[in-house]
Amino acid sequence: MSENELSGEVYYPSKQIVKKAHAKCEKIYEEASTNLEEFWAKEAKNLHWFKKWTKTLDDSNKPFYKWFVGGKTNIAYNCLDVHCETFRRNKIAMIWEGENGDLRALSYFAMKRETCRFANVLKSLGVKKGDRVTIYMGRIPELAIAMLACARIGAIHSVVYGGFSVEALHERLEDSQSKVLIVADGAYQRGKIVELKKIADEALQRAATVESVLVVKRTGHGVNMEAGRDMWYHELMNLPIANNSCSVEIMDAEDPLFLLYTSGTTGKPKAILHTHGGYMVGTYTTLKYVFDIHEEDRYWCAADPGWITGHSYIVYGPMLNGATSFLYEGAPTHPYPNRWWQMIEKYGINILYTAPTAIRGLMRYGDAWPNRHNLSSLRMLGTVGEPINPEAWRWYHKVIGKEKCPIMDTWWQTETGMFMITPMPCTPLKPGSGTKPFPGLVMDIVDEDGNSVKPNEEGYLVIKTPWPAMLRTIYNDPDRYVNQYWSRFPGMYLTGDSARRDEDGYFWVIGRVDDVIKVSGYRLGTAEIESALVSHPAVAEAAAIGLPHDVKGNAIHTYVILRSGFVGSDKLIEELRQHVGHEVGPIAKPETIEIVDSLPKTRSGKIMRRVLKAKALGHDPGNLSTLEE
Ligand code: PRX
């Protein structure tokens, strides 16, 4: 179909963008759809393998797919050592600015040195290949160094987002059976200190497996150090053991690289497992083509390394590409709402990748803040995490991108590891659509029976081809992996999202169809919020739902039944909000808590959240035949 025939509001990329692009679009789509395995094998050859793979894709035991079978590599080696053999040795790998104005820049050489030193520290504490290490910090370079150090020695990292709190951290420590916790004393956020070590101390009282706690001094505000368990990172790094060279562990392509917990439909968060080989090839390739990273670029993904976006596109993807990545510690509006725009000008950022909630949040302050700054270095923009409303898209495009920067609306998940639905630099854009699947991927929208729906009809978003960065399993729970993702429609990966496809084949993601709530792009399960509420002595039962919110996308609304003897009051409601914040994290604090006498349930006792949601929105609750009362 020629470009002119596209329907609706369409933005065409400029000739300069298309000409500069690594991805020669038609060729790449054609190559990948003609031979998916060959496409990925060709990309994999751009990376270093200690031993080449014998089979690109092994699908003999579906859905336990394997990629680059027999290949030996190490993602951290590809992120650092490989570049240190070239001119990139002196190139800046990471530029960091703290919220309080602290600055650091690390070359690839320095990043490798720090990683090796810390890897030696971990080894001296007895950390071996396959051991789990939990990392809980704000956005500071040590977070990336700790991840890369684990990867270098074959340990499995499990990063817990610094915005999570006591119970969320405890659950993740316990489930991963981590021996070591790497934590910062605190983090600066909105001019205040988030006391990470204090939260960790409380979580550690509930978790038994952790033997050593390594504390990075960021805020220096004074923390409790437990003798025999807690050690300062900077002191360890000054010991002779922390020397600059550390041999790299040769990893099988399918060896685990990390666990990242994410919310699911029911119960506790699940540990998504990614591997060294496939994840490496997937993140390297997608970042290179989609954001069209060039040697001279300064790239900024403003997500948090504690979420998959940060794993794939702050740490691994950029470093595999030898890019210069910018990391900022704090809040976008601190001390003023021009902080981001100021830093784009100051560092000459070329590529900015963020979330709709941040765009909407900054848009509220008006155009004058960005207009005070020279943003002409920007060439590409990106968004991720939730659907972007066209109004925010247009503002981002016009006021930030000055109508010259394409917006890469990338749809993907913790589970997919890499971009799945995304434009390429050559793709005509429509505000609010991620456009089409990445080359070679087959995705579809299906009805209840798994049949493709007609254009513009809503249905379940599914993936029909394997991809290298796909999750391999849920750690220690392969049955849940199969049930959760591969059982609803045989042979198809269930994303949990609903979507439609327009007459041009463009995908429009609508939102989650399960009990996952996206709050400011962060993924939370209703179950986590409900169990935090129920862990308060006043609460007998609780239900959480997500309702639309202008800036956050969705906000959490909850209903609670009190235990007998407790009386509802504003004070109690505030106490419950704080309790959820303390257990799960500030992002999980409910917008509203309504005290009720009963909750709508099915005869088997399951809370019917869709009924609560329909009632709150004033919609028809639909079929109520399974409602008990
Ligand atoms: O609902 C989709 C939404 O985020 C979910 C995945 O969340 P998480 O695993 O935390 O990963 C987020 C960052 C990759 C998806 O199931 N989502 C993500 N990107 C988009 C999106 N929804 C619409 N448009 C997007 N670009």
XYZ file of C-alpha atoms and ligand atoms in Angstrom:
655
model
C 0.000 0.000 0.000
C 1.427 3.412 -0.865
C 1.882 5.922 1.899
C -0.791 8.209 0.507
C -3.446 5.630 1.114
C -3.039 5.504 4.901
C -6.142 6.559 6.760
C -6.533 9.026 9.628
C -3.971 11.395 11.106
C -0.607 10.375 9.673
C 2.874 11.847 10.218
C 5.515 10.957 7.663
C 9.199 10.764 8.623
C 11.538 13.291 7.043
C 13.945 12.272 4.271
C 16.908 12.979 6.581
C 15.617 10.543 9.206
C 15.022 7.810 6.654
C 18.351 8.376 4.948
C 20.334 8.260 8.181
C 18.629 5.107 9.439
C 20.559 1.841 9.946
C 17.369 0.035 9.034
C 16.677 -0.031 5.356
C 13.072 -0.640 6.060
C 11.573 -2.615 3.245
C 14.657 -4.804 3.014
C 14.649 -5.573 6.699
C 10.942 -6.422 6.914
C 11.299 -8.611 3.871
C 14.422 -10.390 5.079
C 12.968 -11.064 8.513
C 9.653 -12.338 7.252
C 11.298 -14.535 4.623
C 13.574 -16.213 7.118
C 13.180 -15.279 10.770
C 16.022 -17.463 11.993
C 18.440 -16.193 9.406
C 17.542 -12.609 10.281
C 18.337 -13.115 13.964
C 21.414 -15.215 13.254
C 22.785 -12.415 11.097
C 22.271 -9.928 13.920
C 23.807 -12.297 16.470
C 26.974 -12.396 14.389
C 27.556 -8.717 15.223
C 28.175 -9.765 18.828
C 30.978 -11.787 20.366
C 30.550 -15.530 20.947
C 33.212 -17.657 22.597
C 31.685 -20.520 20.659
C 29.198 -20.173 17.842
C 25.726 -21.701 18.224
C 24.778 -24.816 16.317
C 21.065 -24.129 15.988
C 19.458 -20.666 15.923
C 16.049 -21.712 17.206
C 15.074 -24.942 18.883
C 11.289 -25.259 19.060
C 11.201 -28.984 19.743
C 9.817 -28.514 23.259
C 7.259 -25.719 22.902
C 6.666 -23.363 24.654
C 10.145 -23.822 26.127
C 11.895 -22.306 23.154
C 15.676 -22.110 22.992
C 17.743 -19.668 20.972
C 21.356 -19.898 19.762
C 21.637 -23.429 21.052
C 25.160 -24.487 21.936
C 26.426 -20.892 21.695
C 28.756 -19.624 24.410
C 28.860 -15.942 25.264
C 28.512 -13.437 28.086
C 26.380 -10.322 27.785
C 28.606 -8.253 30.097
C 31.641 -9.119 27.977
C 29.755 -7.827 24.951
C 28.718 -4.688 26.825
C 32.220 -3.760 27.983
C 35.264 -5.813 26.986
C 34.449 -5.785 23.307
C 34.331 -1.971 23.236
C 37.525 -1.677 25.257
C 39.352 -3.275 22.325
C 38.341 -0.377 20.059
C 38.250 3.451 20.103
C 35.192 3.135 22.329
C 37.512 2.414 25.231
C 37.596 6.189 25.736
C 33.969 6.840 24.795
C 31.552 7.806 27.551
C 29.355 4.856 28.391
C 27.281 6.669 30.995
C 26.746 10.284 31.951
C 25.005 10.632 35.274
C 23.412 13.583 37.018
C 22.125 13.339 40.568
C 19.021 15.191 41.611
C 21.214 17.353 43.842
C 23.447 18.283 40.913
C 26.217 15.698 41.460
C 27.815 14.645 38.178
C 29.714 11.615 36.918
C 30.807 10.317 33.573
C 32.212 6.846 33.034
C 34.057 5.773 29.905
C 33.726 2.207 28.678
C 37.152 1.625 30.175
C 36.010 2.942 33.568
C 32.775 1.031 33.428
C 34.665 -2.190 32.745
C 37.161 -1.473 35.518
C 34.434 -0.751 38.096
C 32.485 -3.795 36.999
C 35.535 -6.038 37.319
C 36.378 -4.652 40.749
C 32.881 -5.213 41.987
C 32.695 -8.644 40.393
C 35.812 -9.552 42.396
C 34.127 -8.299 45.572
C 31.091 -10.473 44.856
C 33.310 -13.470 44.204
C 35.161 -12.899 47.479
C 31.817 -13.111 49.249
C 31.262 -16.505 47.715
C 28.889 -15.508 44.918
C 29.055 -18.098 42.163
C 27.471 -18.808 38.807
C 23.727 -19.304 39.222
C 23.507 -17.583 42.644
C 20.825 -14.914 42.962
C 21.764 -11.377 43.959
C 19.124 -8.763 44.732
C 19.804 -5.122 43.883
C 17.748 -2.316 45.463
C 18.891 1.214 44.646
C 17.887 4.506 43.122
C 19.056 5.602 39.693
C 22.828 5.706 40.220
C 25.672 4.240 38.126
C 26.381 1.577 40.783
C 23.091 -0.033 39.841
C 24.341 -0.686 36.306
C 27.774 -1.685 37.638
C 26.180 -4.205 40.012
C 24.045 -5.711 37.233
C 27.021 -6.027 34.892
C 29.221 -7.459 37.659
C 26.652 -10.188 38.334
C 26.387 -10.949 34.638
C 30.175 -11.104 34.316
C 30.490 -13.881 36.900
C 27.292 -15.656 35.887
C 25.264 -14.694 38.953
C 21.573 -13.996 38.363
C 20.537 -10.469 39.273
C 17.131 -9.561 40.554
C 16.671 -5.809 40.600
C 13.884 -4.502 42.797
C 12.596 -1.073 41.827
C 13.676 1.560 44.378
C 10.075 2.777 44.636
C 8.981 -0.547 46.098
C 8.827 -0.969 49.819
C 9.121 -3.489 52.646
C 6.854 -6.361 51.689
C 7.512 -6.077 47.968
C 11.259 -6.323 48.653
C 10.851 -9.117 51.179
C 8.738 -11.196 48.812
C 11.316 -10.846 46.048
C 14.271 -11.660 48.330
C 12.509 -14.709 49.601
C 11.258 -16.025 46.285
C 14.667 -15.628 44.627
C 16.489 -17.000 47.695
C 19.102 -14.287 47.328
C 22.318 -14.631 49.310
C 23.431 -11.080 48.746
C 21.554 -7.789 48.741
C 23.137 -4.693 47.218
C 21.410 -1.582 48.450
C 21.990 2.182 48.599
C 21.748 4.035 51.888
C 19.192 6.297 50.244
C 18.100 8.030 47.065
C 17.237 11.644 46.328
C 13.696 12.160 45.116
C 11.987 15.552 44.993
C 14.564 17.028 47.335
C 13.965 14.392 49.985
C 15.796 11.208 50.886
C 14.108 7.865 50.281
C 15.584 5.707 53.034
C 16.286 2.565 51.065
C 18.550 0.927 53.632
C 15.970 1.429 56.365
C 13.303 -0.209 54.203
C 15.742 -3.031 53.438
C 16.468 -3.542 57.149
C 12.786 -4.093 57.767
C 12.447 -6.428 54.780
C 15.498 -8.370 55.995
C 13.843 -9.023 59.323
C 11.285 -11.007 57.330
C 13.764 -12.681 54.903
C 16.119 -15.392 56.033
C 18.411 -16.205 53.102
C 20.474 -13.027 52.838
C 23.987 -13.427 54.237
C 25.635 -10.195 53.093
C 24.324 -6.692 52.538
C 26.514 -4.328 50.514
C 25.664 -0.682 51.016
C 26.438 2.035 48.479
C 26.795 5.444 50.105
C 24.722 7.840 48.071
C 23.080 10.218 50.533
C 25.354 9.674 53.532
C 22.470 10.333 55.899
C 23.492 7.766 58.490
C 22.161 4.250 58.459
C 22.187 1.261 60.716
C 24.980 -1.198 59.793
C 24.561 -4.647 61.233
C 27.920 -6.141 62.180
C 28.779 -9.329 60.323
C 26.100 -8.726 57.691
C 26.370 -5.168 56.374
C 29.414 -3.798 54.548
C 30.101 -0.509 52.784
C 30.547 -0.820 49.038
C 33.289 1.848 48.959
C 35.250 0.087 51.683
C 35.082 -3.248 49.890
C 36.072 -1.582 46.630
C 39.224 -0.299 48.329
C 40.387 -3.728 49.421
C 43.140 -5.456 47.428
C 40.630 -8.129 46.413
C 38.770 -5.541 44.317
C 41.392 -5.509 41.598
C 40.835 -4.329 38.068
C 40.838 -7.598 36.252
C 38.281 -10.304 36.593
C 37.954 -13.207 34.217
C 34.639 -13.544 32.521
C 32.386 -16.551 33.062
C 31.695 -18.301 29.782
C 27.917 -18.662 29.701
C 25.728 -20.898 27.655
C 23.347 -18.848 25.491
C 20.463 -20.270 27.514
C 22.000 -19.678 30.956
C 19.916 -17.298 33.094
C 20.943 -13.639 33.152
C 18.335 -12.117 35.424
C 15.021 -12.419 37.169
C 12.647 -9.510 37.117
C 9.480 -9.702 39.126
C 6.291 -8.493 37.580
C 2.664 -8.450 38.545
C 0.351 -11.029 37.162
C -3.287 -11.870 37.327
C -3.294 -13.595 40.648
C -1.181 -14.138 43.697
C 2.352 -13.002 44.220
C 4.531 -11.358 41.561
C 6.229 -13.782 39.229
C 9.921 -13.925 38.451
C 10.377 -13.552 34.717
C 13.573 -15.239 33.594
C 15.774 -13.916 30.783
C 18.951 -15.436 29.358
C 22.384 -14.300 28.201
C 22.133 -15.178 24.505
C 18.674 -14.429 23.135
C 18.035 -11.410 25.326
C 21.379 -9.961 24.255
C 20.645 -10.338 20.549
C 17.069 -9.030 20.946
C 17.893 -5.873 22.890
C 20.957 -5.076 20.774
C 19.082 -5.346 17.489
C 15.847 -3.608 18.440
C 17.571 -0.594 19.989
C 19.923 -0.212 17.034
C 17.146 -0.219 14.444
C 14.288 1.484 16.253
C 16.106 4.382 17.934
C 18.699 4.347 15.213
C 21.597 4.825 17.578
C 24.725 6.277 15.972
C 28.226 6.589 17.339
C 27.935 10.312 18.041
C 24.541 10.091 19.772
C 23.704 10.809 23.370
C 20.746 8.698 24.296
C 18.473 9.070 27.290
C 15.977 6.503 28.417
C 14.303 8.173 31.382
C 12.824 4.985 32.825
C 14.079 3.337 35.996
C 16.672 0.556 35.738
C 14.465 -1.353 38.198
C 11.926 -2.071 35.461
C 12.397 -3.960 32.232
C 12.667 -0.720 30.243
C 15.764 0.160 32.237
C 17.254 -3.337 32.005
C 16.882 -3.545 28.237
C 17.229 0.065 27.193
C 19.311 1.846 29.848
C 21.824 -0.863 30.631
C 22.077 -3.741 28.187
C 20.787 -2.426 24.841
C 22.791 0.827 24.856
C 25.995 -0.819 26.091
C 25.763 -3.632 23.577
C 25.590 -0.897 20.946
C 28.516 0.998 22.464
C 26.247 4.006 22.961
C 26.512 6.922 25.360
C 23.643 6.704 27.784
C 22.429 9.403 30.134
C 21.032 8.579 33.575
C 19.257 11.041 35.863
C 18.544 10.250 39.456
C 15.580 12.359 40.392
C 12.140 13.683 39.603
C 11.391 15.483 36.308
C 10.010 18.515 38.078
C 12.699 19.073 40.683
C 13.467 21.799 41.542
C 11.421 23.221 38.629
C 9.428 21.689 35.799
C 12.208 22.475 33.322
C 14.695 19.996 34.823
C 14.473 17.546 31.936
C 14.581 20.214 29.231
C 17.521 21.832 30.934
C 19.454 18.555 30.931
C 18.599 17.842 27.285
C 20.130 21.201 26.393
C 23.061 20.835 28.766
C 24.113 17.380 27.556
C 22.934 17.692 23.963
C 20.670 14.662 24.160
C 19.690 13.277 20.742
C 17.215 10.588 21.681
C 14.682 10.733 24.514
C 12.645 7.701 25.512
C 10.010 8.073 28.220
C 6.456 7.211 29.234
C 3.089 8.850 28.474
C 2.530 9.603 32.150
C 5.725 11.705 32.271
C 4.736 13.523 29.089
C 1.270 14.288 30.440
C 2.737 15.338 33.777
C 5.157 17.797 32.121
C 2.577 19.021 29.613
C 0.475 20.289 32.517
C 3.085 22.946 33.265
C 2.670 24.502 29.832
C 4.941 25.188 26.857
C 6.944 27.996 28.430
C 9.162 25.601 30.418
C 10.449 23.597 27.423
C 10.458 26.711 25.230
C 13.066 28.329 27.463
C 15.551 25.681 26.329
C 17.310 24.788 23.126
C 16.074 21.280 22.365
C 17.387 21.211 18.816
C 19.765 18.321 19.538
C 16.774 15.947 19.724
C 16.372 13.690 16.706
C 14.181 10.828 17.923
C 11.599 10.505 20.674
C 10.080 7.432 22.233
C 7.287 6.336 24.500
C 6.447 3.137 26.359
C 4.435 1.653 29.191
C 0.833 2.404 28.350
C -1.199 3.742 25.446
C -0.389 7.369 24.698
C -3.380 9.629 24.209
C -3.168 11.559 20.908
C -3.197 14.907 22.716
C -0.028 14.060 24.659
C 1.512 12.584 21.489
C 0.907 15.830 19.562
C 2.361 17.939 22.364
C 5.454 15.732 22.557
C 5.814 15.888 18.786
C 5.306 19.633 18.460
C 6.631 21.253 21.621
C 9.476 18.856 22.410
C 10.313 17.396 18.986
C 9.601 20.620 17.037
C 7.775 18.470 14.483
C 11.040 16.947 13.242
C 11.477 13.980 15.569
C 9.582 10.771 14.942
C 7.959 9.261 18.033
C 8.677 5.585 18.515
C 5.669 4.253 20.409
C 7.083 0.918 21.514
C 4.758 -1.766 22.827
C 6.406 -4.548 24.801
C 6.480 -6.208 28.225
C 8.756 -7.486 30.974
C 8.135 -10.887 29.424
C 9.037 -9.934 25.856
C 12.363 -8.368 26.910
C 12.468 -6.254 23.728
C 10.277 -4.031 21.533
C 7.527 -6.018 19.859
C 5.159 -3.531 18.224
C 7.091 -0.485 17.169
C 7.645 1.922 14.334
C 10.988 2.016 12.546
C 12.538 5.348 11.525
C 10.868 5.012 8.103
C 7.369 4.254 9.388
C 4.544 6.771 8.906
C 3.144 7.399 12.372
C -0.357 7.710 13.758
C -0.667 9.260 17.246
C -1.584 6.539 19.730
C -0.589 3.562 17.602
C 2.631 1.566 17.985
C 2.167 0.853 14.260
C 3.340 -2.691 13.379
C 5.203 -5.659 14.827
C 9.008 -5.571 14.680
C 10.318 -7.242 11.497
C 9.650 -10.942 11.361
C 7.199 -11.067 14.240
C 3.691 -12.273 13.664
C 1.174 -10.780 16.049
C -2.568 -10.961 15.877
C -5.782 -9.921 17.549
C -8.140 -12.789 18.226
C -11.608 -13.447 19.606
C -12.637 -15.810 22.431
C -12.031 -18.802 20.143
C -8.605 -17.684 18.959
C -9.786 -16.576 15.502
C -8.471 -13.327 14.022
C -10.948 -10.487 14.419
C -11.915 -8.126 11.608
C -10.274 -4.698 11.204
C -11.209 -2.277 13.962
C -12.677 -5.007 16.180
C -11.272 -5.355 19.659
C -9.764 -8.654 20.797
C -6.915 -10.363 22.626
C -3.433 -9.345 21.533
C -1.341 -12.470 20.876
C 2.109 -13.319 19.501
C 2.414 -16.153 17.022
C 6.164 -16.374 16.408
C 8.966 -16.915 18.919
C 11.501 -14.103 19.388
C 15.016 -14.255 20.873
C 14.457 -12.059 23.976
C 11.343 -13.949 25.019
C 11.081 -14.999 28.644
C 12.168 -18.602 29.054
C 10.033 -19.434 32.052
C 8.810 -18.188 35.395
C 11.621 -18.949 37.808
C 10.869 -22.134 39.750
C 7.375 -22.320 38.306
C 7.350 -23.689 34.742
C 3.699 -24.759 35.052
C 2.651 -21.219 35.751
C 4.645 -20.121 32.679
C 2.702 -22.521 30.493
C -0.673 -21.760 32.070
C -0.297 -18.043 32.148
C 0.977 -17.435 28.633
C 0.440 -20.435 26.404
C -2.741 -22.190 27.491
C -5.555 -19.813 26.578
C -4.912 -20.177 22.823
C -2.704 -23.118 21.803
C 0.445 -22.050 19.980
C -0.055 -18.375 20.794
C 1.551 -16.252 23.493
C -1.140 -14.391 25.438
C -0.059 -10.831 26.202
C -2.883 -9.958 28.602
C -3.681 -6.846 26.528
C -6.621 -6.026 24.341
C -6.101 -4.285 21.034
C -7.546 -3.552 17.634
C -5.980 -3.244 14.210
C -7.106 -0.599 11.749
C -7.628 -0.940 8.016
C -3.941 -0.114 7.411
C -2.836 -2.968 9.654
C -1.761 -0.582 12.433
C -2.105 -1.947 15.970
C -3.841 0.103 18.659
C -3.316 -1.290 22.135
C -6.247 -0.550 24.403
C -5.093 -1.835 27.779
C -4.923 -4.812 30.092
C -7.726 -7.318 30.115
C -6.590 -8.993 33.311
C -6.209 -7.837 36.897
C -3.132 -5.792 36.208
C -3.339 -2.033 36.734
C -0.945 0.316 34.972
C -0.365 3.273 37.285
C 1.896 5.900 35.724
C 3.134 3.099 33.469
C 4.083 0.943 36.475
C 2.608 -2.482 36.532
C 0.774 -3.486 39.698
C -1.471 -6.436 40.412
C -4.800 -5.994 42.167
C -3.728 -8.955 44.331
C -0.675 -7.104 45.679
C -2.713 -4.078 46.719
C -5.457 -6.200 48.183
C -3.090 -8.364 50.201
C -1.347 -5.253 51.552
C -4.733 -3.922 52.698
C -5.731 -7.216 54.248
C -2.429 -7.370 56.150
C -3.698 -4.406 58.201
C -5.478 -5.533 61.379
C -8.595 -3.442 60.584
C -9.278 -5.024 57.195
C -11.201 -8.240 56.605
C -11.516 -8.113 52.825
C -10.405 -5.800 50.049
C -10.840 -5.255 46.325
C -8.787 -3.009 44.043
C -9.637 -1.706 40.598
C -8.060 0.755 38.167
C -10.011 3.758 36.926
C -8.899 6.299 34.295
C -6.756 9.178 35.539
C -5.640 12.251 33.542
C -1.936 12.040 34.330
C -1.354 8.552 35.724
C -3.337 6.782 33.000
C -4.987 4.694 35.693
C -5.406 5.238 39.408
C -6.072 2.630 42.072
C -9.457 2.629 43.758
C -10.169 0.230 46.573
C -13.060 -1.124 48.573
C -12.593 -2.626 52.021
C -14.714 -4.533 54.487
C -13.615 -3.810 58.052
C -13.216 -6.421 60.748
C -15.790 -6.259 63.494
C -14.813 -3.833 66.204
C -13.342 -1.313 63.713
C -15.164 1.802 62.677
C -14.471 3.684 59.465
C -13.012 7.177 59.777
C -10.836 9.546 57.716
C -8.001 8.757 60.075
C -8.301 5.018 59.475
C -8.520 5.540 55.714
C -5.329 7.603 55.744
C -3.666 4.942 57.897
C -4.633 2.277 55.351
C -3.214 4.360 52.473
C 0.068 4.753 54.333
C 0.079 1.053 55.138
C -0.139 0.125 51.444
C 2.648 2.625 50.720
C 4.789 1.051 53.419
C 4.187 -2.535 52.299
C 4.184 -2.229 48.498
C 5.501 1.264 47.739
C 4.304 4.824 47.229
C 3.075 4.105 43.678
C 0.596 1.588 45.070
C -1.128 3.983 47.468
C -4.826 3.935 46.599
C -6.441 7.078 45.251
C -9.588 6.211 47.184
C -10.507 3.707 49.864
C -14.208 3.143 50.272
C -15.502 1.229 53.260
C -18.293 -1.147 52.242
C -20.404 -3.887 53.850
C -20.086 -6.407 51.047
C -18.285 -7.009 47.755
C -19.720 -8.489 44.548
C -18.545 -12.106 44.338
C -19.062 -15.137 42.187
C -20.552 -18.247 43.767
C -17.046 -19.616 44.111
C -16.070 -16.547 46.126
C -14.033 -14.618 43.524
C -14.410 -10.857 43.697
C -15.999 -9.538 40.494
C -13.834 -6.488 39.918
C -15.450 -5.762 36.589
C -18.752 -5.167 38.418
C -17.084 -2.701 40.781
C -15.453 -0.984 37.841
C -18.673 -0.726 35.847
C -20.461 0.686 38.880
C -17.735 3.273 39.510
C -17.821 4.354 35.867
C -21.634 4.342 35.736
C -21.560 1.633 33.038
C -23.787 -1.386 32.598
C -22.098 -4.224 34.581
C -23.005 -6.749 31.839
C -23.647 -10.402 32.534
C -24.312 -10.920 36.239
C -25.369 -14.550 36.083
C -22.395 -15.690 38.156
C -22.925 -13.060 40.840
C -23.735 -14.603 44.187
C -25.776 -11.791 45.614
O -0.386 -3.179 28.780
C 0.811 -3.079 28.053
C 1.574 -1.862 28.522
O 2.470 -2.316 29.491
C 2.329 -3.744 29.681
C 3.652 -4.348 30.049
O 4.089 -3.796 31.276
P 5.543 -4.082 31.813
O 5.796 -5.529 31.783
O 5.686 -3.357 33.088
O 6.486 -3.419 30.735
C 6.364 -2.056 30.465
C 7.507 -1.566 29.644
C 7.892 -2.411 28.517
C 1.760 -4.210 28.386
O 1.125 -5.458 28.548
N 2.327 -1.207 27.450
C 3.661 -1.211 27.306
N 4.027 -0.446 26.261
C 2.899 0.046 25.720
C 1.806 -0.448 26.463
N 0.538 -0.174 26.150
C 0.339 0.621 25.077
N 1.321 1.148 24.324
C 2.615 0.895 24.601
N 3.565 1.425 23.864
